[in-house]
mmCIF file of C-alpha atoms in Angstrom:
data_model
loop_
_atom_site.group_PDB
_atom_site.id
_atom_site.type_symbol
_atom_site.label_atom_id
_atom_site.label_comp_id
_atom_site.label_asym_id
_atom_site.label_seq_id
_atom_site.Cartn_x
_atom_site.Cartn_y
_atom_site.Cartn_z
ATOM 1 C CA UNK A 232 82.029 44.281 -136.419
ATOM 2 C CA UNK A 233 80.155 47.311 -136.831
ATOM 3 C CA UNK A 234 81.139 50.747 -135.044
ATOM 4 C CA UNK A 235 78.607 53.475 -135.115
ATOM 5 C CA UNK A 236 79.614 56.719 -133.423
ATOM 6 C CA UNK A 237 77.363 59.645 -132.966
ATOM 7 C CA UNK A 238 78.318 63.319 -132.107
ATOM 8 C CA UNK A 239 81.380 64.114 -130.386
ATOM 9 C CA UNK A 240 82.002 60.279 -130.925
ATOM 10 C CA UNK A 241 81.716 60.495 -134.505
ATOM 11 C CA UNK A 242 85.423 61.743 -135.284
ATOM 12 C CA UNK A 243 87.048 58.297 -133.455
ATOM 13 C CA UNK A 244 85.232 56.305 -136.473
ATOM 14 C CA UNK A 245 89.024 56.161 -138.489
ATOM 15 C CA UNK A 246 90.532 55.480 -135.435
ATOM 16 C CA UNK A 247 88.597 52.712 -134.026
ATOM 17 C CA UNK A 248 88.919 51.248 -137.822
ATOM 18 C CA UNK A 249 92.300 51.350 -137.432
ATOM 19 C CA UNK A 250 92.510 49.226 -134.473
ATOM 20 C CA UNK A 251 89.520 47.221 -134.990
ATOM 21 C CA UNK A 252 91.054 46.101 -138.272
ATOM 22 C CA UNK A 253 94.276 44.826 -136.078
ATOM 23 C CA UNK A 254 91.944 41.809 -135.713
ATOM 24 C CA UNK A 255 93.114 40.389 -138.762
ATOM 25 C CA UNK A 256 95.772 39.179 -137.567
ATOM 26 C CA UNK A 257 94.566 36.429 -135.118
ATOM 27 C CA UNK A 258 91.665 35.984 -137.696
ATOM 28 C CA UNK A 259 94.409 34.935 -140.293
ATOM 29 C CA UNK A 260 96.118 32.593 -137.842
ATOM 30 C CA UNK A 261 93.204 30.692 -136.317
ATOM 31 C CA UNK A 262 91.990 30.217 -139.991
ATOM 32 C CA UNK A 263 94.971 29.241 -141.110
ATOM 33 C CA UNK A 264 95.125 26.698 -137.606
ATOM 34 C CA UNK A 265 91.573 25.455 -138.408
ATOM 35 C CA UNK A 266 92.175 24.389 -142.181
ATOM 36 C CA UNK A 267 95.109 22.529 -141.042
ATOM 37 C CA UNK A 268 92.500 20.753 -138.269
ATOM 38 C CA UNK A 269 90.769 19.791 -141.235
ATOM 39 C CA UNK A 270 93.652 18.421 -143.198
ATOM 40 C CA UNK A 271 94.081 16.434 -139.909
ATOM 41 C CA UNK A 272 90.791 15.432 -139.317
ATOM 42 C CA UNK A 273 90.542 14.001 -142.745
ATOM 43 C CA UNK A 274 93.732 11.975 -142.635
ATOM 44 C CA UNK A 275 92.605 10.983 -139.041
ATOM 45 C CA UNK A 276 89.597 9.556 -140.557
ATOM 46 C CA UNK A 277 91.124 7.670 -143.223
ATOM 47 C CA UNK A 278 93.734 6.021 -141.386
ATOM 48 C CA UNK A 279 93.578 6.143 -137.464
ATOM 49 C CA UNK A 280 91.055 3.890 -135.629
ATOM 50 C CA UNK A 281 88.155 6.244 -133.364
ATOM 51 C CA UNK A 282 90.013 5.373 -129.717
ATOM 52 C CA UNK A 283 93.198 7.400 -130.728
ATOM 53 C CA UNK A 284 91.128 10.485 -131.897
ATOM 54 C CA UNK A 285 91.730 12.384 -128.830
ATOM 55 C CA UNK A 286 95.327 12.725 -130.503
ATOM 56 C CA UNK A 287 94.170 14.930 -132.848
ATOM 57 C CA UNK A 288 94.194 18.348 -130.575
ATOM 58 C CA UNK A 289 97.772 17.398 -130.435
ATOM 59 C CA UNK A 290 98.792 16.938 -133.965
ATOM 60 C CA UNK A 291 99.955 20.953 -134.580
ATOM 61 C CA UNK A 292 102.595 22.436 -132.515
ATOM 62 C CA UNK A 293 103.131 26.067 -131.968
ATOM 63 C CA UNK A 294 107.077 26.885 -132.472
ATOM 64 C CA UNK A 295 106.457 30.252 -133.394
ATOM 65 C CA UNK A 296 107.505 32.923 -130.218
ATOM 66 C CA UNK A 297 110.479 33.487 -131.408
ATOM 67 C CA UNK A 298 110.224 34.312 -135.250
ATOM 68 C CA UNK A 299 107.564 37.154 -133.270
ATOM 69 C CA UNK A 300 108.120 40.507 -133.531
ATOM 70 C CA UNK A 301 106.828 40.934 -129.884
ATOM 71 C CA UNK A 302 105.635 39.296 -126.963
ATOM 72 C CA UNK A 303 102.547 40.823 -127.433
ATOM 73 C CA UNK A 304 101.982 39.355 -131.467
ATOM 74 C CA UNK A 305 103.008 36.284 -129.914
ATOM 75 C CA UNK A 306 99.835 36.336 -127.490
ATOM 76 C CA UNK A 307 97.508 37.330 -130.082
ATOM 77 C CA UNK A 308 98.791 34.752 -132.874
ATOM 78 C CA UNK A 309 99.094 32.260 -130.790
ATOM 79 C CA UNK A 310 95.755 32.559 -128.618
ATOM 80 C CA UNK A 311 94.388 32.018 -132.084
ATOM 81 C CA UNK A 312 96.266 28.585 -132.963
ATOM 82 C CA UNK A 313 94.463 27.171 -129.886
ATOM 83 C CA UNK A 314 90.826 27.795 -130.694
ATOM 84 C CA UNK A 315 91.832 24.815 -132.851
ATOM 85 C CA UNK A 316 94.781 22.724 -131.116
ATOM 86 C CA UNK A 317 96.145 22.132 -127.338
ATOM 87 C CA UNK A 318 99.718 21.827 -128.292
ATOM 88 C CA UNK A 319 101.836 25.043 -128.392
ATOM 89 C CA UNK A 320 105.416 26.143 -127.012
ATOM 90 C CA UNK A 321 104.487 30.264 -126.934
ATOM 91 C CA UNK A 322 104.180 30.086 -123.501
ATOM 92 C CA UNK A 323 103.236 33.602 -123.627
ATOM 93 C CA UNK A 324 99.935 32.749 -125.387
ATOM 94 C CA UNK A 325 98.868 29.413 -123.307
ATOM 95 C CA UNK A 326 99.132 31.658 -119.886
ATOM 96 C CA UNK A 327 97.093 34.576 -121.537
ATOM 97 C CA UNK A 328 94.484 32.125 -122.874
ATOM 98 C CA UNK A 329 94.163 30.388 -119.597
ATOM 99 C CA UNK A 330 94.777 33.090 -116.724
ATOM 100 C CA UNK A 331 92.682 35.414 -118.884
ATOM 101 C CA UNK A 332 90.237 34.404 -120.979
ATOM 102 C CA UNK A 333 89.514 31.013 -119.541
ATOM 103 C CA UNK A 334 89.500 31.319 -115.929
ATOM 104 C CA UNK A 335 92.049 29.656 -114.861
ATOM 105 C CA UNK A 336 91.231 26.379 -116.894
ATOM 106 C CA UNK A 337 94.433 25.425 -118.860
ATOM 107 C CA UNK A 338 93.775 25.343 -123.029
ATOM 108 C CA UNK A 339 97.489 24.595 -123.857
ATOM 109 C CA UNK A 340 100.100 22.140 -123.052
ATOM 110 C CA UNK A 341 103.409 21.086 -124.536
ATOM 111 C CA UNK A 342 106.229 17.554 -123.660
ATOM 112 C CA UNK A 343 109.739 17.807 -122.373
ATOM 113 C CA UNK A 344 111.762 18.326 -125.492
ATOM 114 C CA UNK A 345 115.204 18.724 -126.574
ATOM 115 C CA UNK A 346 116.928 20.958 -128.486
ATOM 116 C CA UNK A 347 119.999 21.631 -130.428
ATOM 117 C CA UNK A 348 122.190 23.615 -127.581
ATOM 118 C CA UNK A 349 121.123 20.551 -125.181
ATOM 119 C CA UNK A 350 121.951 17.837 -127.739
ATOM 120 C CA UNK A 351 125.366 19.656 -128.347
ATOM 121 C CA UNK A 352 126.188 20.229 -125.101
ATOM 122 C CA UNK A 353 126.433 16.545 -123.698
ATOM 123 C CA UNK A 354 129.877 14.925 -125.210
ATOM 124 C CA UNK A 355 127.906 12.522 -127.485
ATOM 125 C CA UNK A 356 124.604 12.629 -128.812
ATOM 126 C CA UNK A 357 124.293 9.024 -127.150
ATOM 127 C CA UNK A 358 124.482 10.530 -123.866
ATOM 128 C CA UNK A 359 121.876 13.361 -124.455
ATOM 129 C CA UNK A 360 119.152 11.193 -125.746
ATOM 130 C CA UNK A 361 120.069 9.083 -123.030
ATOM 131 C CA UNK A 362 119.740 11.011 -120.338
ATOM 132 C CA UNK A 363 116.333 12.450 -121.809
ATOM 133 C CA UNK A 364 115.051 9.023 -121.844
ATOM 134 C CA UNK A 365 116.322 8.274 -117.642
ATOM 135 C CA UNK A 366 114.529 12.048 -117.462
ATOM 136 C CA UNK A 367 111.528 12.066 -118.516
ATOM 137 C CA UNK A 368 110.885 8.787 -120.306
ATOM 138 C CA UNK A 369 108.522 6.989 -117.860
ATOM 139 C CA UNK A 370 105.302 6.317 -119.676
ATOM 140 C CA UNK A 371 105.481 9.832 -120.902
ATOM 141 C CA UNK A 372 105.600 11.235 -124.381
ATOM 142 C CA UNK A 373 108.952 13.533 -125.208
ATOM 143 C CA UNK A 374 110.781 14.813 -128.227
ATOM 144 C CA UNK A 375 114.761 14.308 -129.314
ATOM 145 C CA UNK A 376 115.870 16.575 -132.105
ATOM 146 C CA UNK A 377 118.128 14.150 -134.004
ATOM 147 C CA UNK A 378 119.723 16.294 -136.941
ATOM 148 C CA UNK A 379 122.673 18.287 -134.801
ATOM 149 C CA UNK A 380 125.069 15.963 -136.076
ATOM 150 C CA UNK A 381 124.949 13.347 -138.431
ATOM 151 C CA UNK A 382 120.691 12.384 -138.852
ATOM 152 C CA UNK A 383 121.116 8.953 -140.851
ATOM 153 C CA UNK A 384 123.694 7.902 -138.197
ATOM 154 C CA UNK A 385 121.080 8.857 -135.144
ATOM 155 C CA UNK A 386 118.340 7.004 -137.041
ATOM 156 C CA UNK A 387 120.542 4.269 -137.984
ATOM 157 C CA UNK A 388 123.231 3.843 -135.020
ATOM 158 C CA UNK A 389 121.951 5.716 -132.043
ATOM 159 C CA UNK A 390 118.240 5.215 -131.320
ATOM 160 C CA UNK A 391 118.712 1.289 -132.256
ATOM 161 C CA UNK A 392 121.191 1.355 -129.266
ATOM 162 C CA UNK A 393 119.153 2.858 -127.005
ATOM 163 C CA UNK A 394 115.720 1.009 -127.981
ATOM 164 C CA UNK A 395 116.057 -1.384 -125.218
ATOM 165 C CA UNK A 396 115.947 1.909 -122.644
ATOM 166 C CA UNK A 397 113.146 3.030 -124.377
ATOM 167 C CA UNK A 398 111.160 0.019 -124.150
ATOM 168 C CA UNK A 399 111.862 -0.936 -120.160
ATOM 169 C CA UNK A 400 110.301 2.886 -119.787
ATOM 170 C CA UNK A 401 107.127 1.959 -121.711
ATOM 171 C CA UNK A 402 107.535 5.573 -123.573
ATOM 172 C CA UNK A 403 106.933 7.696 -127.034
ATOM 173 C CA UNK A 404 110.368 7.922 -128.011
ATOM 174 C CA UNK A 405 109.183 11.124 -130.857
ATOM 175 C CA UNK A 406 111.911 11.956 -133.382
ATOM 176 C CA UNK A 407 112.444 15.717 -134.710
ATOM 177 C CA UNK A 408 114.303 15.735 -137.971
ATOM 178 C CA UNK A 409 115.082 19.579 -138.303
ATOM 179 C CA UNK A 410 117.077 19.748 -141.725
ATOM 180 C CA UNK A 411 116.519 18.813 -144.893
ATOM 181 C CA UNK A 412 113.311 18.222 -147.115
ATOM 182 C CA UNK A 413 110.053 17.916 -144.866
ATOM 183 C CA UNK A 414 108.647 15.069 -146.468
ATOM 184 C CA UNK A 415 111.589 12.506 -147.015
ATOM 185 C CA UNK A 416 112.958 12.867 -143.589
ATOM 186 C CA UNK A 417 109.974 12.071 -141.840
ATOM 187 C CA UNK A 418 109.250 9.277 -143.655
ATOM 188 C CA UNK A 419 113.065 8.236 -143.176
ATOM 189 C CA UNK A 420 112.203 8.559 -139.346
ATOM 190 C CA UNK A 421 108.976 6.657 -139.611
ATOM 191 C CA UNK A 422 110.584 3.767 -141.623
ATOM 192 C CA UNK A 423 114.004 3.648 -139.143
ATOM 193 C CA UNK A 424 111.508 3.621 -136.349
ATOM 194 C CA UNK A 425 109.172 0.942 -137.245
ATOM 195 C CA UNK A 426 112.415 -1.084 -138.067
ATOM 196 C CA UNK A 427 113.477 -0.556 -134.429
ATOM 197 C CA UNK A 428 110.399 -0.655 -132.391
ATOM 198 C CA UNK A 429 107.901 -2.711 -135.160
ATOM 199 C CA UNK A 430 104.540 -1.914 -135.555
ATOM 200 C CA UNK A 431 101.160 -2.996 -135.393
ATOM 201 C CA UNK A 432 98.339 -2.767 -138.232
ATOM 202 C CA UNK A 433 95.128 -0.996 -136.743
ATOM 203 C CA UNK A 434 91.979 -1.786 -137.525
ATOM 204 C CA UNK A 435 92.319 0.357 -140.600
ATOM 205 C CA UNK A 436 94.588 -1.461 -142.053
ATOM 206 C CA UNK A 437 97.369 1.377 -141.289
ATOM 207 C CA UNK A 438 100.598 0.995 -138.998
ATOM 208 C CA UNK A 439 101.455 2.229 -136.383
ATOM 209 C CA UNK A 440 104.509 2.437 -134.464
ATOM 210 C CA UNK A 441 105.459 1.097 -131.441
ATOM 211 C CA UNK A 442 106.953 3.523 -128.699
ATOM 212 C CA UNK A 443 108.034 5.898 -131.073
ATOM 213 C CA UNK A 444 106.880 8.834 -133.349
ATOM 214 C CA UNK A 445 108.125 12.070 -135.613
ATOM 215 C CA UNK A 446 107.552 15.740 -135.363
ATOM 216 C CA UNK A 447 108.567 17.577 -138.202
ATOM 217 C CA UNK A 448 109.101 20.959 -136.956
ATOM 218 C CA UNK A 449 111.462 22.556 -139.705
ATOM 219 C CA UNK A 450 109.892 24.287 -142.992
ATOM 220 C CA UNK A 451 106.675 23.636 -142.159
ATOM 221 C CA UNK A 452 103.237 25.122 -143.435
ATOM 222 C CA UNK A 453 99.662 24.005 -144.638
ATOM 223 C CA UNK A 454 100.797 22.746 -148.007
ATOM 224 C CA UNK A 455 103.532 20.271 -146.509
ATOM 225 C CA UNK A 456 101.641 18.887 -144.112
ATOM 226 C CA UNK A 457 99.328 18.256 -146.456
ATOM 227 C CA UNK A 458 102.144 16.689 -148.727
ATOM 228 C CA UNK A 459 103.290 14.639 -145.532
ATOM 229 C CA UNK A 460 100.413 13.235 -144.531
ATOM 230 C CA UNK A 461 99.367 11.670 -147.788
ATOM 231 C CA UNK A 462 102.542 10.321 -148.552
ATOM 232 C CA UNK A 463 102.594 9.025 -144.919
ATOM 233 C CA UNK A 464 99.573 7.412 -145.612
ATOM 234 C CA UNK A 465 100.796 6.309 -149.305
ATOM 235 C CA UNK A 466 102.797 4.405 -147.358
ATOM 236 C CA UNK A 467 101.059 2.376 -145.151
ATOM 237 C CA UNK A 468 101.254 4.592 -141.766
ATOM 238 C CA UNK A 469 98.762 5.778 -139.704
ATOM 239 C CA UNK A 470 98.342 9.808 -139.673
ATOM 240 C CA UNK A 471 98.756 9.467 -135.903
ATOM 241 C CA UNK A 472 102.313 8.610 -135.665
ATOM 242 C CA UNK A 473 103.454 12.318 -137.369
ATOM 243 C CA UNK A 474 102.971 15.612 -135.647
ATOM 244 C CA UNK A 475 103.936 19.007 -136.996
ATOM 245 C CA UNK A 476 105.570 22.365 -135.335
ATOM 246 C CA UNK A 477 104.662 24.926 -137.312
ATOM 247 C CA UNK A 478 106.707 28.268 -136.373
ATOM 248 C CA UNK A 479 107.402 31.317 -139.152
ATOM 249 C CA UNK A 480 104.265 29.826 -141.300
ATOM 250 C CA UNK A 481 102.102 30.312 -138.408
ATOM 251 C CA UNK A 482 102.629 33.313 -136.698
ATOM 252 C CA UNK A 483 104.783 35.709 -139.144
ATOM 253 C CA UNK A 484 104.112 34.594 -142.823
ATOM 254 C CA UNK A 485 100.462 36.060 -143.274
ATOM 255 C CA UNK A 486 99.690 39.761 -143.674
ATOM 256 C CA UNK A 487 96.055 42.033 -143.564
ATOM 257 C CA UNK A 488 95.777 40.997 -147.219
ATOM 258 C CA UNK A 489 96.079 37.528 -146.955
ATOM 259 C CA UNK A 490 93.024 37.418 -146.110
ATOM 260 C CA UNK A 491 91.399 40.700 -147.932
ATOM 261 C CA UNK A 492 90.955 42.447 -144.617
ATOM 262 C CA UNK A 493 89.242 46.134 -144.658
ATOM 263 C CA UNK A 494 86.997 48.381 -142.970
ATOM 264 C CA UNK A 495 84.960 50.430 -144.876
ATOM 265 C CA UNK A 496 82.080 53.520 -144.291
ATOM 266 C CA UNK A 497 78.650 51.841 -145.337
ATOM 267 C CA UNK A 498 76.378 54.446 -143.745
ATOM 268 C CA UNK A 499 76.404 58.112 -142.746
ATOM 269 C CA UNK A 500 73.733 60.608 -141.443
ATOM 270 C CA UNK A 501 74.943 64.291 -141.655
ATOM 271 C CA UNK A 502 74.147 66.968 -138.952
ATOM 272 C CA UNK A 503 71.000 68.509 -140.643
ATOM 273 C CA UNK A 504 69.304 64.684 -140.260
ATOM 274 C CA UNK A 505 70.280 63.616 -144.298
ATOM 275 C CA UNK A 506 70.991 59.421 -144.743
ATOM 276 C CA UNK A 507 73.109 58.329 -147.351
ATOM 277 C CA UNK A 508 74.190 54.433 -147.736
ATOM 278 C CA UNK A 509 78.391 54.495 -148.734
ATOM 279 C CA UNK A 510 79.779 52.096 -151.244
ATOM 280 C CA UNK A 511 83.387 52.006 -152.024
ATOM 281 C CA UNK A 512 83.012 51.051 -156.233
ATOM 282 C CA UNK A 513 86.795 51.343 -157.701
ATOM 283 C CA UNK A 514 86.682 50.362 -161.088
ATOM 284 C CA UNK A 515 90.324 49.528 -161.240
ATOM 285 C CA UNK A 516 89.771 46.679 -158.697
ATOM 286 C CA UNK A 517 86.315 45.504 -158.371
ATOM 287 C CA UNK A 518 87.687 43.300 -155.698
ATOM 288 C CA UNK A 519 88.046 46.195 -153.321
ATOM 289 C CA UNK A 520 84.476 46.976 -153.810
ATOM 290 C CA UNK A 521 82.702 47.865 -150.100
ATOM 291 C CA UNK A 522 79.343 47.056 -149.086
ATOM 292 C CA UNK A 523 76.358 49.416 -148.856
ATOM 293 C CA UNK A 524 74.127 51.019 -145.883
ATOM 294 C CA UNK A 525 73.424 49.557 -142.559
ATOM 295 C CA UNK A 526 73.903 46.189 -142.128
ATOM 296 C CA UNK A 527 72.607 42.936 -140.493
ATOM 297 C CA UNK A 528 74.160 39.258 -139.478
ATOM 298 C CA UNK A 529 71.789 36.654 -138.647
ATOM 299 C CA UNK A 530 71.936 32.630 -138.429
ATOM 300 C CA UNK A 531 68.786 30.843 -138.787
ATOM 301 C CA UNK A 532 70.589 28.438 -136.307
ATOM 302 C CA UNK A 533 73.574 26.602 -134.927
ATOM 303 C CA UNK A 534 74.125 24.693 -137.927
ATOM 304 C CA UNK A 535 73.607 27.424 -140.346
ATOM 305 C CA UNK A 536 76.542 30.017 -141.642
ATOM 306 C CA UNK A 537 76.220 33.924 -141.036
ATOM 307 C CA UNK A 538 74.433 35.581 -143.539
ATOM 308 C CA UNK A 539 73.977 39.851 -144.585
ATOM 309 C CA UNK A 540 71.447 41.324 -145.021
ATOM 310 C CA UNK A 541 70.601 44.899 -145.141
ATOM 311 C CA UNK A 542 69.475 45.970 -141.730
ATOM 312 C CA UNK A 543 66.485 48.101 -143.441
ATOM 313 C CA UNK A 544 64.942 44.057 -143.704
ATOM 314 C CA UNK A 545 64.907 43.644 -140.005
ATOM 315 C CA UNK A 546 63.718 47.442 -139.731
ATOM 316 C CA UNK A 547 60.436 46.320 -142.050
ATOM 317 C CA UNK A 548 60.380 42.840 -140.256
ATOM 318 C CA UNK A 549 61.119 41.563 -143.777
ATOM 319 C CA UNK A 550 60.364 38.104 -143.985
ATOM 320 C CA UNK A 551 63.877 37.374 -145.761
ATOM 321 C CA UNK A 552 64.477 37.680 -142.311
ATOM 322 C CA UNK A 553 62.099 35.762 -140.174
ATOM 323 C CA UNK A 554 63.658 33.404 -137.792
ATOM 324 C CA UNK A 555 67.365 34.343 -138.315
ATOM 325 C CA UNK A 556 68.982 35.703 -134.582
ATOM 326 C CA UNK A 557 71.585 37.897 -134.488
ATOM 327 C CA UNK A 558 75.467 36.976 -134.864
ATOM 328 C CA UNK A 559 76.864 40.285 -133.597
ATOM 329 C CA UNK A 560 76.393 41.697 -129.856
ATOM 330 C CA UNK A 561 77.594 45.075 -128.689
ATOM 331 C CA UNK A 562 80.627 45.165 -126.298
ATOM 332 C CA UNK A 563 81.640 48.740 -126.510
ATOM 333 C CA UNK A 564 79.577 51.390 -125.814
ATOM 334 C CA UNK A 565 81.157 54.519 -124.717
ATOM 335 C CA UNK A 566 82.921 51.706 -122.369
ATOM 336 C CA UNK A 567 83.246 48.415 -122.261
ATOM 337 C CA UNK A 568 79.733 46.299 -121.641
ATOM 338 C CA UNK A 569 80.791 44.344 -118.437
ATOM 339 C CA UNK A 570 80.629 40.551 -119.527
ATOM 340 C CA UNK A 571 80.360 40.370 -122.703
ATOM 341 C CA UNK A 572 83.139 38.335 -123.325
ATOM 342 C CA UNK A 573 82.508 34.321 -123.366
ATOM 343 C CA UNK A 574 84.934 31.954 -121.812
ATOM 344 C CA UNK A 575 88.104 31.104 -124.159
ATOM 345 C CA UNK A 576 86.684 27.302 -123.838
ATOM 346 C CA UNK A 577 82.595 28.382 -124.715
ATOM 347 C CA UNK A 578 84.596 30.307 -128.122
ATOM 348 C CA UNK A 579 86.424 27.023 -128.900
ATOM 349 C CA UNK A 580 83.278 24.689 -128.373
ATOM 350 C CA UNK A 581 81.530 27.687 -130.413
ATOM 351 C CA UNK A 582 84.184 27.393 -133.360
ATOM 352 C CA UNK A 583 83.898 23.991 -133.728
ATOM 353 C CA UNK A 584 80.428 23.790 -134.381
ATOM 354 C CA UNK A 585 79.962 26.671 -136.256
ATOM 355 C CA UNK A 586 82.911 25.857 -138.522
ATOM 356 C CA UNK A 587 81.450 22.529 -139.502
ATOM 357 C CA UNK A 588 78.048 24.653 -140.076
ATOM 358 C CA UNK A 589 79.898 26.850 -142.666
ATOM 359 C CA UNK A 590 80.335 25.915 -146.245
ATOM 360 C CA UNK A 591 84.291 26.067 -147.867
ATOM 361 C CA UNK A 592 84.277 29.115 -149.918
ATOM 362 C CA UNK A 593 80.726 30.232 -148.978
ATOM 363 C CA UNK A 594 79.077 33.081 -149.854
ATOM 364 C CA UNK A 595 77.577 35.127 -146.789
ATOM 365 C CA UNK A 596 76.429 38.064 -148.810
ATOM 366 C CA UNK A 597 72.086 37.567 -148.510
ATOM 367 C CA UNK A 598 70.656 37.929 -152.378
ATOM 368 C CA UNK A 599 69.016 41.296 -151.011
ATOM 369 C CA UNK A 600 72.366 43.017 -150.082
ATOM 370 C CA UNK A 601 73.299 41.096 -153.594
ATOM 371 C CA UNK A 602 70.998 43.012 -155.272
ATOM 372 C CA UNK A 603 72.016 46.484 -153.598
ATOM 373 C CA UNK A 604 75.243 45.979 -154.437
ATOM 374 C CA UNK A 605 74.612 45.508 -158.468
ATOM 375 C CA UNK A 606 72.214 48.200 -158.336
ATOM 376 C CA UNK A 607 74.630 50.598 -157.337
ATOM 377 C CA UNK A 608 77.429 49.402 -159.512
ATOM 378 C CA UNK A 609 75.011 49.329 -162.574
ATOM 379 C CA UNK A 610 74.100 52.976 -161.839
ATOM 380 C CA UNK A 611 77.607 54.104 -161.628
ATOM 381 C CA UNK A 612 78.506 52.423 -164.927
ATOM 382 C CA UNK A 613 79.913 48.822 -163.996
ATOM 383 C CA UNK A 614 79.126 45.703 -165.796
ATOM 384 C CA UNK A 615 77.289 43.151 -163.324
#
């Protein structure tokens, strides 16, 4: 974003810098969620048939509401996650995205699911599971946490004892381990479900378990989702057999330094009309070098990544920016600009298209801006 302030408004720049830099938080969550989506899509392409690709939207579930410091944080982070997935138990975010950002159209969903207080309230675990099947089982997906007492016993005795009931309701019984090593527990559940309900190989040669799935929600982060997907496919199971619930790692385990977010002054015009580019160049930390001068962000088309140019190129109609369209637009000019923001569904669709167009670890700095940076660095005694 760019903040432009004149005359009496100029003193508000640092205040707005503080407020707007807070975009670091939903940006981090959205980016993590999107990178996780990449893992899921790669695994589906390898092991899942195309008619089941719609399941990608539900593979990562937001379990982070209770770990947030406030409802406001849950709304910001949970809404960011919904840009890449539909699964969420952070109802505050689902409500906000649907009714405040999407004209009432739903953007998130969940399934009936037990947790430990439900399971342990019944005289036996078998009765708890049987009640869940009877209540939610007719053709639906539902989840039961299965480690309240003895996870191995639940897999070996409780679930097999109720298998006929699950099949009679034509449901998808989703097993949720919630302790132990995530990869081991997922694989153990998959093999137990395969033994109890059977499986079929799809066209890509991977097994899909009948009437059952696994959702791992304990200790989940990007790295172990990647590991679980690898191991599951190595064992011959398709990626759609497993879902993931991410809580603290999704909405809590990030900070402003995670993606090096900062807002810096880049240009100033003094009261006497003198103009000056401003650039921070600390010799003790070159990674904190900021960008100089007035900046302009553009892209060739929706299938091209955004590039940052010195704005003077635009002012001079330099050939370097010919054909580029502006990416940024004014959303606040002394007051909010009416209808400046798109609907959530539109933003989600744009993210899908533009994420695919943006190269991983790509450089958004134009060659012209880089030369300007290098020139300033050399003038200040830095090695370039």
